[in-house]
Short mmCIF file of C-alpha atoms and ligand atoms in Angstrom, two decimals:
data_model
loop_
_atom_site.label_atom_id
_atom_site.label_comp_id
_atom_site.label_asym_id
_atom_site.label_seq_id
_atom_site.Cartn_x
_atom_site.Cartn_y
_atom_site.Cartn_z
CA MET A 141 -31.23 41.63 13.48
CA LYS A 142 -28.54 38.94 13.35
CA TYR A 143 -24.94 39.96 12.67
CA GLU A 144 -21.93 38.20 11.23
CA VAL A 145 -18.45 38.90 12.57
CA VAL A 146 -15.71 39.19 9.92
CA ILE A 147 -12.04 38.95 10.90
CA GLY A 148 -8.77 39.14 8.98
CA LEU A 149 -5.44 38.63 10.76
CA GLU A 150 -2.00 40.05 10.03
CA VAL A 151 0.49 37.82 11.86
CA HIS A 152 4.08 38.80 12.49
CA THR A 153 6.56 36.07 13.30
CA GLU A 154 10.22 36.58 14.18
CA LEU A 155 12.46 34.17 12.32
CA SER A 156 15.00 32.07 14.20
CA THR A 157 17.87 32.67 11.78
CA LYS A 158 21.21 33.04 13.60
CA THR A 159 21.80 36.56 12.36
CA LYS A 160 19.64 39.56 11.51
CA ILE A 161 18.13 40.21 8.08
CA PHE A 162 20.63 42.83 6.82
CA CYS A 163 23.71 42.48 9.08
CA ASN A 164 25.66 39.91 11.11
CA CYS A 165 24.28 40.78 14.55
CA THR A 166 22.70 37.97 16.56
CA THR A 167 18.91 37.56 16.70
CA ALA A 168 19.08 36.16 20.26
CA PHE A 169 16.20 37.35 22.44
CA GLY A 170 17.01 39.74 25.29
CA GLY A 171 20.61 40.56 26.18
CA GLU A 172 21.89 43.79 27.72
CA PRO A 173 20.22 46.70 25.90
CA ASN A 174 22.02 47.83 22.75
CA THR A 175 24.61 45.06 22.75
CA HIS A 176 23.24 43.19 19.69
CA VAL A 177 23.76 46.15 17.38
CA CYS A 178 26.12 47.41 14.69
CA PRO A 179 26.16 50.51 12.47
CA VAL A 180 23.85 48.81 9.92
CA CYS A 181 20.99 47.87 12.28
CA ALA A 182 21.48 51.04 14.33
CA GLY A 183 20.70 52.97 11.14
CA MET A 184 23.96 54.91 10.81
CA PRO A 185 24.19 57.10 7.72
CA GLY A 186 26.25 55.59 4.91
CA THR A 187 25.77 51.95 5.91
CA LEU A 188 24.27 49.48 3.44
CA PRO A 189 22.09 46.40 4.03
CA VAL A 190 23.17 42.95 2.79
CA LEU A 191 20.33 40.45 2.61
CA ASN A 192 20.64 37.31 4.75
CA ARG A 193 20.02 34.40 2.35
CA ALA A 194 18.49 32.26 5.10
CA VAL A 195 15.56 34.69 5.42
CA VAL A 196 14.53 34.00 1.81
CA GLU A 197 14.88 30.29 2.40
CA TYR A 198 12.75 30.46 5.60
CA ALA A 199 10.08 32.50 3.81
CA MET A 200 9.94 29.98 0.97
CA ARG A 201 9.70 27.06 3.41
CA THR A 202 6.82 28.76 5.22
CA GLY A 203 5.02 29.64 2.00
CA LEU A 204 5.34 26.15 0.53
CA ALA A 205 4.15 24.54 3.79
CA LEU A 206 1.07 26.78 3.63
CA GLY A 207 0.36 25.99 -0.03
CA CYS A 208 1.45 29.40 -1.37
CA GLU A 209 2.80 30.39 -4.76
CA ILE A 210 6.41 31.56 -4.60
CA THR A 211 6.99 34.84 -6.43
CA ARG A 212 9.90 34.29 -8.86
CA TYR A 213 10.86 37.96 -9.06
CA THR A 214 10.49 39.55 -5.65
CA LYS A 215 11.83 42.79 -4.20
CA PHE A 216 11.90 45.01 -1.13
CA ASP A 217 10.15 48.34 -0.63
CA ARG A 218 10.84 51.15 1.77
CA LYS A 219 8.12 52.09 4.26
CA ASN A 220 8.80 55.52 5.68
CA TYR A 221 7.68 56.64 9.11
CA PHE A 222 9.17 58.34 12.11
CA TYR A 223 9.24 56.59 15.45
CA PRO A 224 12.09 56.46 17.98
CA ASP A 225 12.31 52.63 17.88
CA LEU A 226 13.18 52.82 14.16
CA PRO A 227 16.60 54.50 13.84
CA LYS A 228 16.65 54.72 10.01
CA ALA A 229 13.17 56.31 10.01
CA TYR A 230 12.10 53.70 7.48
CA GLN A 231 11.46 49.97 7.55
CA ILE A 232 12.60 47.73 4.73
CA SER A 233 9.54 45.67 3.88
CA GLN A 234 7.68 44.28 0.83
CA LEU A 235 4.59 45.86 -0.68
CA TYR A 236 4.32 45.29 -4.41
CA LEU A 237 5.91 41.88 -4.98
CA PRO A 238 5.76 39.89 -1.71
CA ILE A 239 7.64 36.58 -1.74
CA CYS A 240 4.56 34.36 -1.24
CA THR A 241 0.93 34.70 -2.31
CA TRP A 242 -2.27 32.66 -1.97
CA GLY A 243 -2.01 29.88 0.55
CA HIS A 244 -4.39 28.59 3.18
CA VAL A 245 -4.86 27.11 6.65
CA GLU A 246 -7.68 24.68 7.36
CA VAL A 247 -9.76 25.13 10.52
CA GLN A 248 -12.71 23.12 11.89
CA GLY A 249 -15.52 25.59 11.29
CA LYS A 250 -18.99 25.26 12.88
CA GLU A 251 -20.26 23.69 9.65
CA GLY A 252 -17.24 21.46 9.05
CA PRO A 253 -13.68 22.05 7.86
CA LYS A 254 -13.04 25.40 6.28
CA GLN A 255 -10.13 26.98 4.40
CA ILE A 256 -8.85 30.34 5.61
CA ARG A 257 -7.09 31.97 2.70
CA ILE A 258 -3.69 33.57 3.07
CA LYS A 259 -3.38 36.54 0.76
CA GLU A 260 0.37 37.06 1.05
CA ILE A 261 3.50 36.60 3.11
CA HIS A 262 6.20 39.22 3.07
CA MET A 263 9.68 39.62 4.53
CA GLU A 264 10.62 42.66 6.60
CA GLU A 265 12.77 43.84 9.51
CA ASP A 266 11.62 44.26 13.10
CA ALA A 267 11.96 47.56 14.98
CA GLY A 268 13.59 48.16 18.39
CA LYS A 269 11.84 48.43 21.73
CA LEU A 270 10.95 51.47 23.78
CA ILE A 271 11.07 51.09 27.54
CA HIS A 272 9.04 53.64 29.44
CA ASP A 273 10.44 54.33 32.86
CA PRO A 274 7.66 55.73 35.03
CA PHE A 275 10.02 56.58 37.92
CA GLU A 276 12.53 58.59 35.95
CA GLU A 277 9.76 59.93 33.70
CA CYS A 278 11.74 59.11 30.61
CA THR A 279 11.75 56.64 27.76
CA LEU A 280 14.76 54.51 26.88
CA VAL A 281 15.38 52.70 23.65
CA ASP A 282 16.84 49.24 23.05
CA TYR A 283 17.87 48.53 19.46
CA ASN A 284 18.68 44.82 19.97
CA ARG A 285 15.52 43.82 18.11
CA CYS A 286 16.14 46.19 15.17
CA GLY A 287 16.70 44.16 12.04
CA VAL A 288 15.50 40.81 13.43
CA PRO A 289 13.84 39.19 10.40
CA LEU A 290 10.05 39.01 10.34
CA LEU A 291 7.49 37.34 8.15
CA GLU A 292 4.12 39.05 7.93
CA ILE A 293 1.37 36.60 7.06
CA VAL A 294 -1.84 38.30 5.91
CA SER A 295 -5.13 36.41 5.83
CA GLU A 296 -8.22 37.21 3.81
CA PRO A 297 -11.21 38.26 5.96
CA ASP A 298 -12.40 34.63 6.14
CA LEU A 299 -12.59 34.16 9.91
CA ARG A 300 -16.00 34.36 11.60
CA SER A 301 -15.43 34.02 15.35
CA ALA A 302 -12.90 34.20 18.17
CA GLU A 303 -12.68 30.39 18.19
CA GLU A 304 -11.87 30.28 14.48
CA ALA A 305 -9.26 33.01 14.87
CA VAL A 306 -7.53 31.19 17.73
CA GLU A 307 -7.63 27.88 15.87
CA TYR A 308 -6.16 29.56 12.78
CA LEU A 309 -3.33 30.96 14.91
CA GLU A 310 -2.69 27.61 16.58
CA LYS A 311 -2.52 25.83 13.22
CA LEU A 312 -0.29 28.53 11.79
CA ARG A 313 2.01 28.38 14.80
CA ALA A 314 2.30 24.60 14.47
CA VAL A 315 3.34 24.91 10.81
CA LEU A 316 5.91 27.63 11.61
CA GLN A 317 7.39 25.47 14.36
CA TYR A 318 7.37 22.27 12.29
CA VAL A 319 9.26 23.85 9.40
CA GLY A 320 11.68 25.31 11.96
CA VAL A 321 11.46 28.97 10.99
CA SER A 322 10.38 30.37 14.38
CA ASP A 323 10.09 29.30 17.99
CA CYS A 324 6.80 31.25 18.12
CA LYS A 325 7.24 32.15 21.80
CA MET A 326 4.33 34.47 22.30
CA GLN A 327 5.55 35.87 25.64
CA GLU A 328 8.75 36.93 23.88
CA GLY A 329 6.76 38.52 21.08
CA SER A 330 8.02 36.19 18.38
CA LEU A 331 4.42 35.62 17.27
CA ARG A 332 2.02 38.55 17.35
CA ALA A 333 -1.17 39.37 15.55
CA ASP A 334 -3.09 42.43 14.37
CA ILE A 335 -6.84 41.85 14.45
CA ASN A 336 -8.94 43.50 11.72
CA LEU A 337 -12.61 43.17 12.55
CA SER A 338 -15.94 44.30 11.15
CA VAL A 339 -19.53 43.17 11.52
CA ARG A 340 -22.34 43.03 8.95
CA PRO A 341 -25.96 41.87 8.79
CA ALA A 342 -26.04 38.06 8.47
CA GLY A 343 -26.35 37.10 4.80
CA SER A 344 -24.82 40.32 3.51
CA GLN A 345 -21.93 39.96 1.06
CA GLU A 346 -20.51 43.44 1.56
CA LEU A 347 -17.77 44.06 4.10
CA GLY A 348 -18.51 46.38 6.98
CA VAL A 349 -16.23 49.16 8.22
CA ARG A 350 -13.34 47.62 10.18
CA THR A 351 -11.20 48.49 13.15
CA GLU A 352 -7.74 47.19 13.89
CA MET A 353 -6.12 46.09 17.17
CA LYS A 354 -2.36 45.74 16.85
CA ASN A 355 0.38 43.58 18.36
CA MET A 356 -1.68 41.11 20.35
CA ASN A 357 0.49 38.41 21.86
CA SER A 358 -1.67 35.96 23.78
CA PHE A 359 -4.42 33.67 22.44
CA ARG A 360 -6.57 34.42 25.46
CA ALA A 361 -6.30 38.18 25.00
CA ILE A 362 -7.01 37.79 21.27
CA ALA A 363 -10.19 35.82 21.95
CA ARG A 364 -11.38 38.36 24.54
CA ALA A 365 -10.53 41.34 22.33
CA ILE A 366 -12.50 39.84 19.44
CA GLU A 367 -15.60 39.15 21.57
CA SER A 368 -15.49 42.63 23.04
CA GLU A 369 -14.90 44.51 19.77
CA ALA A 370 -17.60 42.55 17.91
CA GLN A 371 -20.10 43.42 20.62
CA ARG A 372 -19.05 47.08 20.62
CA GLN A 373 -19.61 47.33 16.86
CA ILE A 374 -22.97 45.51 17.03
CA ASP A 375 -24.11 47.85 19.82
CA LEU A 376 -23.16 50.88 17.70
CA LEU A 377 -25.11 49.61 14.68
CA GLU A 378 -28.08 48.64 16.84
CA SER A 379 -28.31 52.16 18.23
CA GLY A 380 -28.22 53.63 14.73
CA GLU A 381 -24.62 54.81 14.89
CA LYS A 382 -21.74 54.09 12.53
CA VAL A 383 -18.51 52.18 13.08
CA VAL A 384 -15.54 54.47 12.49
CA GLN A 385 -12.48 53.00 10.78
CA GLN A 386 -9.75 53.30 13.39
CA THR A 387 -6.89 51.64 15.20
CA ARG A 388 -7.78 50.66 18.77
CA ARG A 389 -5.68 49.60 21.73
CA TRP A 390 -6.80 46.55 23.71
CA ASP A 391 -6.29 46.70 27.47
CA ASP A 392 -6.43 43.12 28.70
CA THR A 393 -6.57 44.01 32.40
CA LYS A 394 -9.56 46.30 31.93
CA GLY A 395 -11.08 44.02 29.27
CA GLU A 396 -11.81 46.93 26.94
CA SER A 397 -10.36 48.76 23.96
CA THR A 398 -9.88 52.47 23.37
CA ALA A 399 -9.49 54.43 20.14
CA MET A 400 -5.90 55.35 19.22
CA ARG A 401 -6.14 56.97 15.83
CA SER A 402 -8.69 57.15 13.04
CA LYS A 403 -8.40 56.81 9.29
CA GLU A 404 -8.04 60.56 8.77
CA ASP A 405 -4.79 60.69 10.69
CA ALA A 406 -3.53 57.40 9.27
CA GLN A 407 0.11 57.56 8.22
CA ASP A 408 1.19 58.01 4.63
CA TYR A 409 4.15 55.66 4.38
CA LYS A 410 5.39 57.02 1.03
CA TYR A 411 6.39 53.52 -0.10
CA PHE A 412 8.98 53.25 -2.86
CA PRO A 413 11.22 50.43 -4.12
CA GLU A 414 14.19 49.92 -1.77
CA PRO A 415 17.16 51.36 -3.67
CA ASP A 416 19.86 49.70 -1.53
CA LEU A 417 18.87 46.10 -2.32
CA PRO A 418 18.70 44.40 -5.71
CA PRO A 419 15.55 42.42 -6.60
CA ILE A 420 15.71 38.65 -6.06
CA SER A 421 15.14 36.05 -8.77
CA ILE A 422 14.10 32.59 -7.59
CA SER A 423 14.42 29.67 -10.01
CA ASP A 424 12.10 26.68 -10.35
CA GLU A 425 14.94 24.43 -9.18
CA GLU A 426 15.33 26.51 -6.04
CA VAL A 427 11.62 26.19 -5.26
CA GLU A 428 11.69 22.43 -5.83
CA ARG A 429 14.78 22.03 -3.65
CA VAL A 430 13.03 23.75 -0.74
CA ARG A 431 9.76 21.88 -1.36
CA THR A 432 11.38 18.42 -1.31
CA ALA A 433 13.32 19.29 1.86
CA LEU A 434 10.15 20.17 3.81
CA PRO A 435 9.71 18.04 6.95
CA GLU A 436 6.54 16.10 7.73
CA LEU A 437 3.77 18.65 8.38
CA PRO A 438 1.07 18.54 11.09
CA GLU A 439 -1.65 17.01 8.87
CA GLN A 440 0.66 14.29 7.53
CA LYS A 441 1.88 13.49 11.02
CA LYS A 442 -1.70 13.20 12.29
CA ARG A 443 -2.57 10.70 9.61
CA ARG A 444 0.57 8.63 10.28
CA TYR A 445 0.12 8.59 14.07
CA GLN A 446 -3.44 7.29 13.70
CA GLU A 447 -2.99 4.89 10.81
CA GLN A 448 0.45 3.49 11.55
CA LEU A 449 0.93 3.94 15.28
CA GLY A 450 -2.68 3.34 16.30
CA LEU A 451 -3.04 6.47 18.44
CA SER A 452 -6.53 7.83 19.10
CA ALA A 453 -7.77 10.90 17.25
CA TYR A 454 -7.78 12.87 20.48
CA ASP A 455 -4.22 11.96 21.52
CA THR A 456 -3.01 12.67 18.00
CA GLU A 457 -4.62 16.10 17.94
CA MET A 458 -3.01 17.05 21.26
CA ILE A 459 0.46 15.71 20.53
CA THR A 460 0.72 17.18 17.03
CA SER A 461 -0.48 20.59 18.26
CA SER A 462 3.06 21.49 19.28
CA ILE A 463 6.42 20.51 17.81
CA TYR A 464 7.70 20.27 21.39
CA PHE A 465 5.23 17.45 22.15
CA VAL A 466 6.04 15.83 18.81
CA ARG A 467 9.78 15.76 19.51
CA LEU A 468 9.29 14.34 22.99
CA PHE A 469 6.77 11.78 21.76
CA GLU A 470 8.91 10.53 18.89
CA ARG A 471 12.06 10.27 20.99
CA THR A 472 10.22 8.54 23.85
CA ALA A 473 8.49 6.07 21.52
CA GLU A 474 11.84 5.27 19.94
CA LEU A 475 13.51 4.64 23.30
CA CYS A 476 10.75 2.54 24.88
CA GLY A 477 9.51 0.89 21.70
CA SER A 478 5.86 1.57 22.49
CA PRO A 479 4.18 4.61 20.88
CA LYS A 480 1.03 3.84 22.86
CA GLU A 481 2.83 3.94 26.21
CA ALA A 482 4.71 7.11 25.21
CA ALA A 483 1.42 8.78 24.26
CA ASN A 484 -0.22 7.68 27.52
CA TRP A 485 2.52 9.28 29.62
CA ILE A 486 2.39 12.49 27.61
CA MET A 487 -1.41 12.70 27.73
CA GLY A 488 -1.55 11.77 31.42
CA ASP A 489 1.36 12.66 33.67
CA LEU A 490 2.99 15.27 31.44
CA MET A 491 -0.22 17.21 30.69
CA LYS A 492 -1.06 17.24 34.38
CA LEU A 493 2.39 18.58 35.32
CA LEU A 494 2.22 21.25 32.60
CA ASN A 495 -1.20 22.26 33.84
CA ASP A 496 -0.37 22.28 37.53
CA THR A 497 2.78 24.35 37.02
CA GLY A 498 1.38 26.60 34.27
CA THR A 499 4.20 25.60 31.91
CA LEU A 500 3.96 25.99 28.13
CA PRO A 501 5.22 23.10 25.99
CA GLU A 502 8.02 25.28 24.57
CA ASN A 503 9.33 25.84 28.09
CA MET A 504 9.67 22.17 29.05
CA ALA A 505 13.24 21.94 30.25
CA PHE A 506 14.10 18.28 30.82
CA HIS A 507 16.33 16.00 28.80
CA PRO A 508 14.39 14.51 25.86
CA ASP A 509 15.58 10.98 26.72
CA SER A 510 14.35 11.03 30.32
CA LEU A 511 10.71 10.06 29.82
CA GLY A 512 11.79 7.13 27.64
CA LYS A 513 14.21 5.99 30.35
CA VAL A 514 11.48 6.09 33.00
CA ILE A 515 9.16 3.99 30.83
CA VAL A 516 11.91 1.46 30.13
CA MET A 517 12.70 1.06 33.83
CA LEU A 518 9.01 0.51 34.52
CA ALA A 519 8.64 -2.00 31.67
CA GLN A 520 11.65 -3.92 32.98
CA ASN A 521 10.12 -3.99 36.45
CA LYS A 522 13.06 -2.05 37.85
CA ILE A 523 10.66 0.44 39.44
CA SER A 524 6.99 0.30 40.32
CA ARG A 525 4.42 2.44 38.51
CA GLN A 526 4.07 4.54 41.62
CA SER A 527 7.81 5.23 41.68
CA ALA A 528 7.86 5.85 37.93
CA LYS A 529 5.37 8.67 38.40
CA LYS A 530 7.46 10.11 41.22
CA VAL A 531 10.65 9.94 39.14
CA PHE A 532 9.01 11.59 36.14
CA GLU A 533 7.75 14.41 38.32
CA GLN A 534 11.36 15.08 39.41
CA VAL A 535 12.50 14.83 35.78
CA PHE A 536 9.93 17.45 34.87
CA LYS A 537 10.64 19.77 37.79
CA ALA A 538 14.38 19.41 38.24
CA ASP A 539 15.65 17.62 35.11
CA VAL A 540 17.09 14.78 37.19
CA ASP A 541 18.60 11.78 35.47
CA PRO A 542 16.03 9.00 36.04
CA GLU A 543 18.53 6.21 36.64
CA GLN A 544 20.64 8.21 39.07
CA TYR A 545 17.56 9.49 40.86
CA VAL A 546 16.20 5.97 41.36
CA GLN A 547 19.52 4.85 42.77
CA ALA A 548 20.11 7.87 44.98
CA ASN A 549 16.61 7.66 46.45
CA ASN A 550 16.56 3.91 46.75
CA LEU A 551 13.45 3.56 44.60
CA GLY A 552 14.47 0.32 42.88
CA VAL A 553 11.84 -2.37 43.34
CA VAL A 554 12.15 -4.89 46.08
CA THR A 555 13.07 -8.03 44.18
CA ASP A 556 13.65 -10.02 47.32
CA THR A 557 10.56 -12.28 47.26
CA GLY A 558 11.10 -13.15 50.88
CA ALA A 559 10.75 -9.52 51.90
CA ILE A 560 7.59 -9.10 49.83
CA ARG A 561 6.09 -12.26 51.33
CA ALA A 562 6.89 -11.07 54.88
CA ALA A 563 5.20 -7.71 54.27
CA VAL A 564 2.11 -9.32 52.76
CA GLU A 565 1.83 -11.80 55.63
CA GLU A 566 2.02 -8.97 58.11
CA VAL A 567 -0.78 -7.08 56.31
CA ILE A 568 -2.97 -10.22 56.31
CA ALA A 569 -2.39 -10.69 60.04
CA ALA A 570 -3.19 -7.05 60.84
CA ASN A 571 -6.39 -6.82 58.73
CA GLU A 572 -8.56 -9.66 59.83
CA LYS A 573 -11.78 -7.84 58.94
CA SER A 574 -10.82 -7.27 55.30
CA VAL A 575 -9.46 -10.78 55.00
CA ASN A 576 -12.81 -12.20 56.18
CA GLU A 577 -14.72 -9.90 53.87
CA TYR A 578 -12.63 -11.04 50.94
CA ARG A 579 -13.11 -14.68 51.84
CA GLY A 580 -16.82 -13.95 52.14
CA GLY A 581 -16.85 -12.89 48.47
CA LYS A 582 -16.34 -9.13 48.76
CA THR A 583 -13.73 -8.56 46.04
CA GLN A 584 -13.07 -4.88 46.81
CA ALA A 585 -11.47 -6.01 50.05
CA LEU A 586 -8.58 -7.36 47.96
CA GLN A 587 -7.90 -3.88 46.57
CA TYR A 588 -7.62 -2.61 50.10
CA LEU A 589 -5.17 -5.35 51.05
CA ILE A 590 -3.09 -4.69 47.94
CA GLY A 591 -2.99 -1.01 48.87
CA GLN A 592 -1.88 -1.78 52.42
CA SER A 593 0.82 -4.16 51.21
CA MET A 594 2.13 -1.65 48.66
CA ARG A 595 2.24 0.96 51.35
CA ALA A 596 4.15 -1.37 53.67
CA LEU A 597 6.62 -1.92 50.83
CA ARG A 598 6.78 1.85 50.22
CA GLY A 599 5.49 1.45 46.67
CA LYS A 600 8.60 -0.37 45.58
CA ALA A 601 7.27 -3.85 44.84
CA PRO A 602 5.73 -4.95 41.53
CA ALA A 603 1.96 -4.79 42.03
CA GLN A 604 1.37 -8.04 40.12
CA GLU A 605 3.67 -9.91 42.46
CA VAL A 606 1.92 -8.50 45.53
CA THR A 607 -1.49 -9.42 44.12
CA ARG A 608 -0.35 -12.91 43.22
CA LEU A 609 1.06 -13.50 46.71
CA LEU A 610 -2.03 -12.14 48.46
CA LYS A 611 -4.28 -14.45 46.46
CA GLU A 612 -2.00 -17.38 47.15
CA LEU A 613 -1.83 -16.70 50.88
CA LEU A 614 -5.59 -16.14 51.11
CA GLY A 615 -6.07 -19.52 49.51
CA ASP A 616 -7.56 -18.30 46.24
P1 ADP B 206 -4.02 47.47 5.39
O1 ADP B 206 -2.93 47.44 4.38
O2 ADP B 206 -4.63 48.78 5.58
O3 ADP B 206 -3.63 46.85 6.69
P2 ADP B 206 -5.28 45.26 4.03
O4 ADP B 206 -6.23 45.38 2.92
O5 ADP B 206 -3.93 44.73 3.72
O6 ADP B 206 -5.22 46.62 4.79
O7 ADP B 206 -5.94 44.32 5.09
C1 ADP B 206 -5.35 44.02 6.27
C2 ADP B 206 -6.13 42.91 6.95
O8 ADP B 206 -7.45 43.33 7.21
C3 ADP B 206 -6.27 41.65 6.11
O9 ADP B 206 -6.05 40.53 6.95
C4 ADP B 206 -7.70 41.69 5.63
O10 ADP B 206 -8.23 40.39 5.49
C5 ADP B 206 -8.40 42.41 6.77
N1 ADP B 206 -9.59 43.15 6.35
C6 ADP B 206 -9.69 44.03 5.35
N2 ADP B 206 -10.94 44.56 5.29
C7 ADP B 206 -11.64 44.02 6.32
C8 ADP B 206 -12.98 44.17 6.82
N3 ADP B 206 -13.85 45.00 6.27
N4 ADP B 206 -13.33 43.44 7.90
C9 ADP B 206 -12.45 42.61 8.50
N5 ADP B 206 -11.21 42.44 8.08
C10 ADP B 206 -10.78 43.12 7.01
MG1 MG B 207 -2.84 46.52 8.54
ZN1 ZN B 208 23.60 44.84 13.17
#
């Protein structure tokens, strides 16, 4: 029998507002434990929440960018549960009237583009963090993250494979970054996903029994967890057993999941409308104001890069995949005046450096003007291409200033034509064999002589000038 895998994702993203959702504490990641806290976010009795306006604005921006309806009368609900990382013993969330409903993300399905529906987006507060100390055999709690604003983005069960799920997450992350609501740093947990997964006989319209794997924060782990869980469920059905609805924990080192709790012991959250916060009314004007202020979104940017800047489909896809590439690309193109050259450096040297050093685009740490400066120096023949690559590598690794670095390391091109001529003459004299080969019609020999001359000049002469001189001196 053939099976179909059915996946729905619940994505949590931490918003990059300056302050928390219901108090004035900072949302900054990390910090000494329990230093970003106040009586409100530490859940002291008698304190009252005050909603941060920016959270509503960020939620609306996200919803509109994803094609959602904005709920005009929205309110918060209280989700009750006991856990030591949640000092109030309830989370303020949204259940009945979430701020956004019905949007979508387009992915490239196996049979062409496909819309993944978003059922709703709601606002809520994050919980703290428990730190288990295996040496002291105790657990410590850090409340810094309590009250950091979150959006939960819930998809319909429209995804059919690990590849589709990862593409959906990549597209979603790009939109969140473009509209500036989250940095989406997965290693810092500011983007995490719960995977709901079931399988069913191919062609069936009914949904199978699902399991859930919570708080996954790497694309690779998500893809592996999906493959593994789909296979586990298919194996169960094949051997005549049933899938049990349960929450499972994925262990990425072992490459397997284990059952945590089943439906029977699922929590009853005893939701009720949050009594400490008034409902929010959003006017049509408000919605239009946010809509018109939206920045250019990934799909629009892709079209513009191809149609107006003449970039290839492949380069466009790569560069628009991250706002960090987009920012670097646009600044570099502006500085050097050539979008094509800017794209070539990003697709070539930058991608290689990111790859070799295992750096994510969000962690690039050099000045945004530096790549543009390198390209300008190269275009003005102030440095050779070889040196330009060397300088950019130092920009990437140590954030050096390109102009200062060139000067300090004496990388400026040799403009003294006499010196270039002397070096080329020496190479001709020392490589009789290649010279004869070239004269005998073997054109590759010229490449060798160019290489030798460039080496003699320590890569600092313009290659065209060296080539021109060689040809002249060899009587071409
Ligand atoms: P809950 O509130 O229990 O988490 P929801 O109905 O809100 O349940 O669904 C949560 C997520 O699970 C959604 O993304 C939804 O698309 C997905 N989902 C629901 N049923 C299934 C199923 N049978 N198979 C796969 N995904 C499912
Ligand atoms: Mg759920
Ligand atoms: Zn606080």
